Coordinates of C-alpha atoms (C1' of nucleotides) in Angstrom, one line a residue:
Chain A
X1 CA 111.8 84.3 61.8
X2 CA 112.7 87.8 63.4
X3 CA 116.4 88.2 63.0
X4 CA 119.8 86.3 62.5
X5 CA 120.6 85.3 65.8
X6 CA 124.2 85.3 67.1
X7 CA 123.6 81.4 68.6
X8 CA 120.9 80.3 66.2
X9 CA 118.0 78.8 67.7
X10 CA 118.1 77.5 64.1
X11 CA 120.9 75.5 64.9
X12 CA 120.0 73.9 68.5
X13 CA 116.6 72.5 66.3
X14 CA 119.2 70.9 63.8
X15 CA 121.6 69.4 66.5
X16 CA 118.7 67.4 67.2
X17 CA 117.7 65.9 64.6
X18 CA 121.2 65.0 63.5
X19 CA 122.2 61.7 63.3
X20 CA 121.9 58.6 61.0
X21 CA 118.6 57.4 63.2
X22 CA 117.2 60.0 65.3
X23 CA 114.3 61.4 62.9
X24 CA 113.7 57.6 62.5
X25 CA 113.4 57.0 65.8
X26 CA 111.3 59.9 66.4
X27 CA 109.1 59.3 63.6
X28 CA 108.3 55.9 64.8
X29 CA 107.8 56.8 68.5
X30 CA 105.3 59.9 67.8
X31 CA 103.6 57.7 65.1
X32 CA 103.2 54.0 67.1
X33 CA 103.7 55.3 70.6
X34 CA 106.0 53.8 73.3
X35 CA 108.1 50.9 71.9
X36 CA 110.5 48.4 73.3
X37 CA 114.2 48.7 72.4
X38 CA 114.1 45.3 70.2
X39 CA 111.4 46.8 68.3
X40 CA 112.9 50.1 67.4
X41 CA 115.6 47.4 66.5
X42 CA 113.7 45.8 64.0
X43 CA 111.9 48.6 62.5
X44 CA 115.0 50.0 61.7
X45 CA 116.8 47.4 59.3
X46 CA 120.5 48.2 59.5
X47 CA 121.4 49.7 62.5
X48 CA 123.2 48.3 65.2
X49 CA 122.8 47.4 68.9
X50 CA 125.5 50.2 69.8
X51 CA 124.0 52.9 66.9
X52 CA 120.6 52.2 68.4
X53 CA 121.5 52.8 72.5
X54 CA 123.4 55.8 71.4
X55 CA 121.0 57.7 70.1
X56 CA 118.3 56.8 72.1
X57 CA 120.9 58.1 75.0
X58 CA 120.9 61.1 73.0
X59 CA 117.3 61.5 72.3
X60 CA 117.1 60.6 76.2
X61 CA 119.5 62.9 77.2
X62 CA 117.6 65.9 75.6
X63 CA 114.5 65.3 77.3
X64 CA 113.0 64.4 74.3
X65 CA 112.3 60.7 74.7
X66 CA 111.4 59.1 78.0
X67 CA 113.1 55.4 79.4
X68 CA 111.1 53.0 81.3
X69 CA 113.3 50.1 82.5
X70 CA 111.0 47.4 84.3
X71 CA 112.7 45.4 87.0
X72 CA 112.2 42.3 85.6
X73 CA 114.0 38.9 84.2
X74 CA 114.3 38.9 80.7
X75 CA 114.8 42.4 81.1
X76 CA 111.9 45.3 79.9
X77 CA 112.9 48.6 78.2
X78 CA 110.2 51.0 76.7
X79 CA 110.7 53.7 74.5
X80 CA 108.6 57.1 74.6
X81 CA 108.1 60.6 73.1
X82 CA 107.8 63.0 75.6
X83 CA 105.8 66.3 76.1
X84 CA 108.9 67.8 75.5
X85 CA 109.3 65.4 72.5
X86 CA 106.7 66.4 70.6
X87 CA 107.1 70.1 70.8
X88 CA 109.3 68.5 67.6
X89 CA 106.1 67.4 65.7
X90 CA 105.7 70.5 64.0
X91 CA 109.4 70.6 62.8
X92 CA 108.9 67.1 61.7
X93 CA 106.2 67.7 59.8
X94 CA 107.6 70.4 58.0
X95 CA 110.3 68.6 56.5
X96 CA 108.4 65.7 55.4
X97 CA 105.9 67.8 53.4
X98 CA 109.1 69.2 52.0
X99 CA 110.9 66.0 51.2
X100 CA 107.8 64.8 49.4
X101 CA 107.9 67.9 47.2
X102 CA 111.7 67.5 46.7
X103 CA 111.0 63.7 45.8
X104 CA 108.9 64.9 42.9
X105 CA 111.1 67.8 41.8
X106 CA 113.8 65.1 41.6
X107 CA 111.8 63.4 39.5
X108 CA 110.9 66.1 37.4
X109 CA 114.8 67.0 37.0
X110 CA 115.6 63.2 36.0
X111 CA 113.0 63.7 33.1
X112 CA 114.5 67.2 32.1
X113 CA 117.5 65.7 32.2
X114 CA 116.6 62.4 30.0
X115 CA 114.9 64.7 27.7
X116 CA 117.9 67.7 27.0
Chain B
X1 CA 102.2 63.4 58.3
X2 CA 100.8 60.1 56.8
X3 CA 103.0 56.9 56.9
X4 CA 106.3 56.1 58.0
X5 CA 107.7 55.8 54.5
X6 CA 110.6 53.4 53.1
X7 CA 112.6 56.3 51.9
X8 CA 112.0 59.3 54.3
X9 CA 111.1 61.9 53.2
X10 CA 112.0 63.5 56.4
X11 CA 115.7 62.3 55.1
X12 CA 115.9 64.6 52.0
X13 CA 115.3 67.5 54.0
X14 CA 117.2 66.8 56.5
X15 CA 120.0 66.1 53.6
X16 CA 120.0 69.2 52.3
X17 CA 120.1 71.1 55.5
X18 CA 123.1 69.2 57.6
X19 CA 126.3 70.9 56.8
X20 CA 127.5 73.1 59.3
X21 CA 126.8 76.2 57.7
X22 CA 124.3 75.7 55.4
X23 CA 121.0 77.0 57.2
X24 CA 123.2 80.3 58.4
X25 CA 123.5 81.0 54.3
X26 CA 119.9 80.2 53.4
X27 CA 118.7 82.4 56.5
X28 CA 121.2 85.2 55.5
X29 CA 120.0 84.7 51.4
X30 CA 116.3 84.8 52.7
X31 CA 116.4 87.3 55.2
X32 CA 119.1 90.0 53.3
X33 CA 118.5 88.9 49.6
X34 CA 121.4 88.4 46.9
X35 CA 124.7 88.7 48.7
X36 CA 128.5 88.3 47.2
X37 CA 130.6 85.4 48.0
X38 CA 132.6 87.6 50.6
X39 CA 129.5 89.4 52.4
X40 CA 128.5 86.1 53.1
X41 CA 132.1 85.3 54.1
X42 CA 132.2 88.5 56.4
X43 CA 129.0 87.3 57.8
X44 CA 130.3 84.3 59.2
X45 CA 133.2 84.5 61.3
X46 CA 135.3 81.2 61.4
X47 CA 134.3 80.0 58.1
X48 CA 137.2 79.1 55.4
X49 CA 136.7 79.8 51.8
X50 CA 136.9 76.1 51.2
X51 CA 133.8 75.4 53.2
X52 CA 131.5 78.5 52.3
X53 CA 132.7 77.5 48.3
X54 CA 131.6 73.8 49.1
X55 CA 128.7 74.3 51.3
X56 CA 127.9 76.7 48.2
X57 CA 128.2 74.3 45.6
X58 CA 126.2 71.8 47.5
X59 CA 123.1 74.0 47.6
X60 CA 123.7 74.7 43.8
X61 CA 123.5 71.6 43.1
X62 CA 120.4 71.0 44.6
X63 CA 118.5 73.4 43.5
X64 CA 118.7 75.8 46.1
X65 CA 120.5 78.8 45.4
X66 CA 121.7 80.5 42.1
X67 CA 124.9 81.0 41.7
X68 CA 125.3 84.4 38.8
X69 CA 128.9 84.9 37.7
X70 CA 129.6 88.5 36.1
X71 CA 132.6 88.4 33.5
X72 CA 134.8 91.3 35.1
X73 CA 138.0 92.0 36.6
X74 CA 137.8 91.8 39.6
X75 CA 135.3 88.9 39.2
X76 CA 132.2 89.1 40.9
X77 CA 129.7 86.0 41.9
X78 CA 126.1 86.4 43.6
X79 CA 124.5 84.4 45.6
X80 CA 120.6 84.0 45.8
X81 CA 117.6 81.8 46.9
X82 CA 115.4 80.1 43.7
X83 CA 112.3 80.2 43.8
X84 CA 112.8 76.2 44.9
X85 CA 115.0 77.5 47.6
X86 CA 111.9 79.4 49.3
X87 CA 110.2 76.1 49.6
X88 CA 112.6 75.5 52.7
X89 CA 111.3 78.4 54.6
X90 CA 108.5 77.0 56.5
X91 CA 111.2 74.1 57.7
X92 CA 113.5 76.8 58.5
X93 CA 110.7 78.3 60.3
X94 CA 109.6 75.4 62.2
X95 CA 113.4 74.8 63.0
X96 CA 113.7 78.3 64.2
X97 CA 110.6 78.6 66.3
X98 CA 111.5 75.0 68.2
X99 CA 115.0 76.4 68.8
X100 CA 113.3 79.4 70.9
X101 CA 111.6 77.2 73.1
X102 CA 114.7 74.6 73.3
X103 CA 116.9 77.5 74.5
X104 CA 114.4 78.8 77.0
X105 CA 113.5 75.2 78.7
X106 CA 117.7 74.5 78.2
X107 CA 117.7 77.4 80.7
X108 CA 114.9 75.7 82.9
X109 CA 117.1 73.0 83.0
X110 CA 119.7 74.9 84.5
X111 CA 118.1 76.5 86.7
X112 CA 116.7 72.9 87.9
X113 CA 120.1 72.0 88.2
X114 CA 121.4 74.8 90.6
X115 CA 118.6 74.6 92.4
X116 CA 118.8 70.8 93.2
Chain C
dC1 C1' 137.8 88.5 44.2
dG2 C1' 136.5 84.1 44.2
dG3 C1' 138.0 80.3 43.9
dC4 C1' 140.6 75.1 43.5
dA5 C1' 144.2 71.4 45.2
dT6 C1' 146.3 69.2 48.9
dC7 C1' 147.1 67.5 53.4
dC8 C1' 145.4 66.3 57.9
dT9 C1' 142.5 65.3 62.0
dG10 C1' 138.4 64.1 65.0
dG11 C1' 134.7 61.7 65.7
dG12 C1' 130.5 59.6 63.6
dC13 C1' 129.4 55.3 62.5
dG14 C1' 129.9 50.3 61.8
dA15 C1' 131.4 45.3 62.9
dT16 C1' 132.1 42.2 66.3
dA17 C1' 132.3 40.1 70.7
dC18 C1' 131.0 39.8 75.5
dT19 C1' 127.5 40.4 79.8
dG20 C1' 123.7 40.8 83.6
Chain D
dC1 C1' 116.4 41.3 76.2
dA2 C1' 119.0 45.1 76.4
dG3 C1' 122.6 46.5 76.6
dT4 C1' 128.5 47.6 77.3
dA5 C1' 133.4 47.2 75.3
dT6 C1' 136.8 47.3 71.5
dC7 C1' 138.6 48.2 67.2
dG8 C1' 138.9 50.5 63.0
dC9 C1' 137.2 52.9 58.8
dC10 C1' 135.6 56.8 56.4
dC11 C1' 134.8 61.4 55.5
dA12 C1' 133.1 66.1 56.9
dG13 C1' 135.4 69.8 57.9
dG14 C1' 139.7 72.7 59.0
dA15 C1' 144.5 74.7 57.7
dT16 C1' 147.3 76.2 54.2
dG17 C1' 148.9 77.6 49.7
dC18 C1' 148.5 78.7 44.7
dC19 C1' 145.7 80.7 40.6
dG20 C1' 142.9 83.5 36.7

DNA sequence: CGGCATCCTGGGCGATACTG
DNA sequence: CAGTATCGCCCAGGATGCCG
């Protein structure tokens, strides 16, 4: 981290990641590889058809996920990181080592709390 | 990175983070140290009191900064990073380096464009 | 100086229905 | 199967004003 940048790069790594699904999404493709839409779909309980296409549009959009559509009757989508994609991995990783501290911590605070 | 858990992980730090001006006070706390509640509002033009006070609060609450009130007239509040709050730096890090790159291959991407 | 209370708006997100 | 098309809610975030 050299200095506070006018437009933080800080930022651009956030705008990303934000949204209700996209981490999820990402997760999933970097850990199981390329997926079909329906299966994103059911790994993610909850989220709807429209949620779903939107993000991957997103995702899509940024370069960081590929779209393979196969000509084909019943139609064939697949889902991939790219090369680009998983320039994210690092930044990923990060925060899940960091929520898995926080997880404890909150744990710990619940018990300071129960016990003051 | 081990498993793709129920409750991400990858969620809580992405929680704590999304707020539109929460990672420009935790890089201005980490980079410059303690800082008043208006040095961090002269920092960042466009901000209301509102947001920086809420956005503030937030981080308070989870453990992330310290909030130290001096009884005086005029009143006087500092602002700091816990020792907690230093656990975010290697996702801030991550975040920042990714950001670099995005921007630099965003410019790719224009290029691409004129050129085609 | 460092807030809090109030009002308001945009758009993120969801539910539902329809389609090639 | 993999999407669009509509409708509508909720709330993060902004504008403004008052206060100890």
């Amino acid at each position: 981290m050299d200095r506070i940048p006018e437009n933080c790069p800080v930022d651009d790594a956030l705008g990303v990641l934000v949204g209700k699904w996209k981490h999820m999404i990402l997760l999933y493709l970097l850990q199981e590889g390329t997926k079909r839409f329906n299966e994103l779909k059911r790994m993610m309980p909850g989220i709807t058809q429209k949620m779903l296409t939107k993000q991957l549009r997103e995702l899509e959009d940024e370069g960081i996920i590929q779209r393979k559509v196969y000509a084909q009757v019943p139609p064939k989508v697949e889902y991939s990181i790219t090369e680009y994609g998983r320039s994210l991995e690092p930044v990923l990783q990060a925060m899940h080592e960091w929520g898995v501290k926080h997880t404890m911590r909150r744990d710990v605070k619940q018990d300071q709390i129960k016990s003051s």
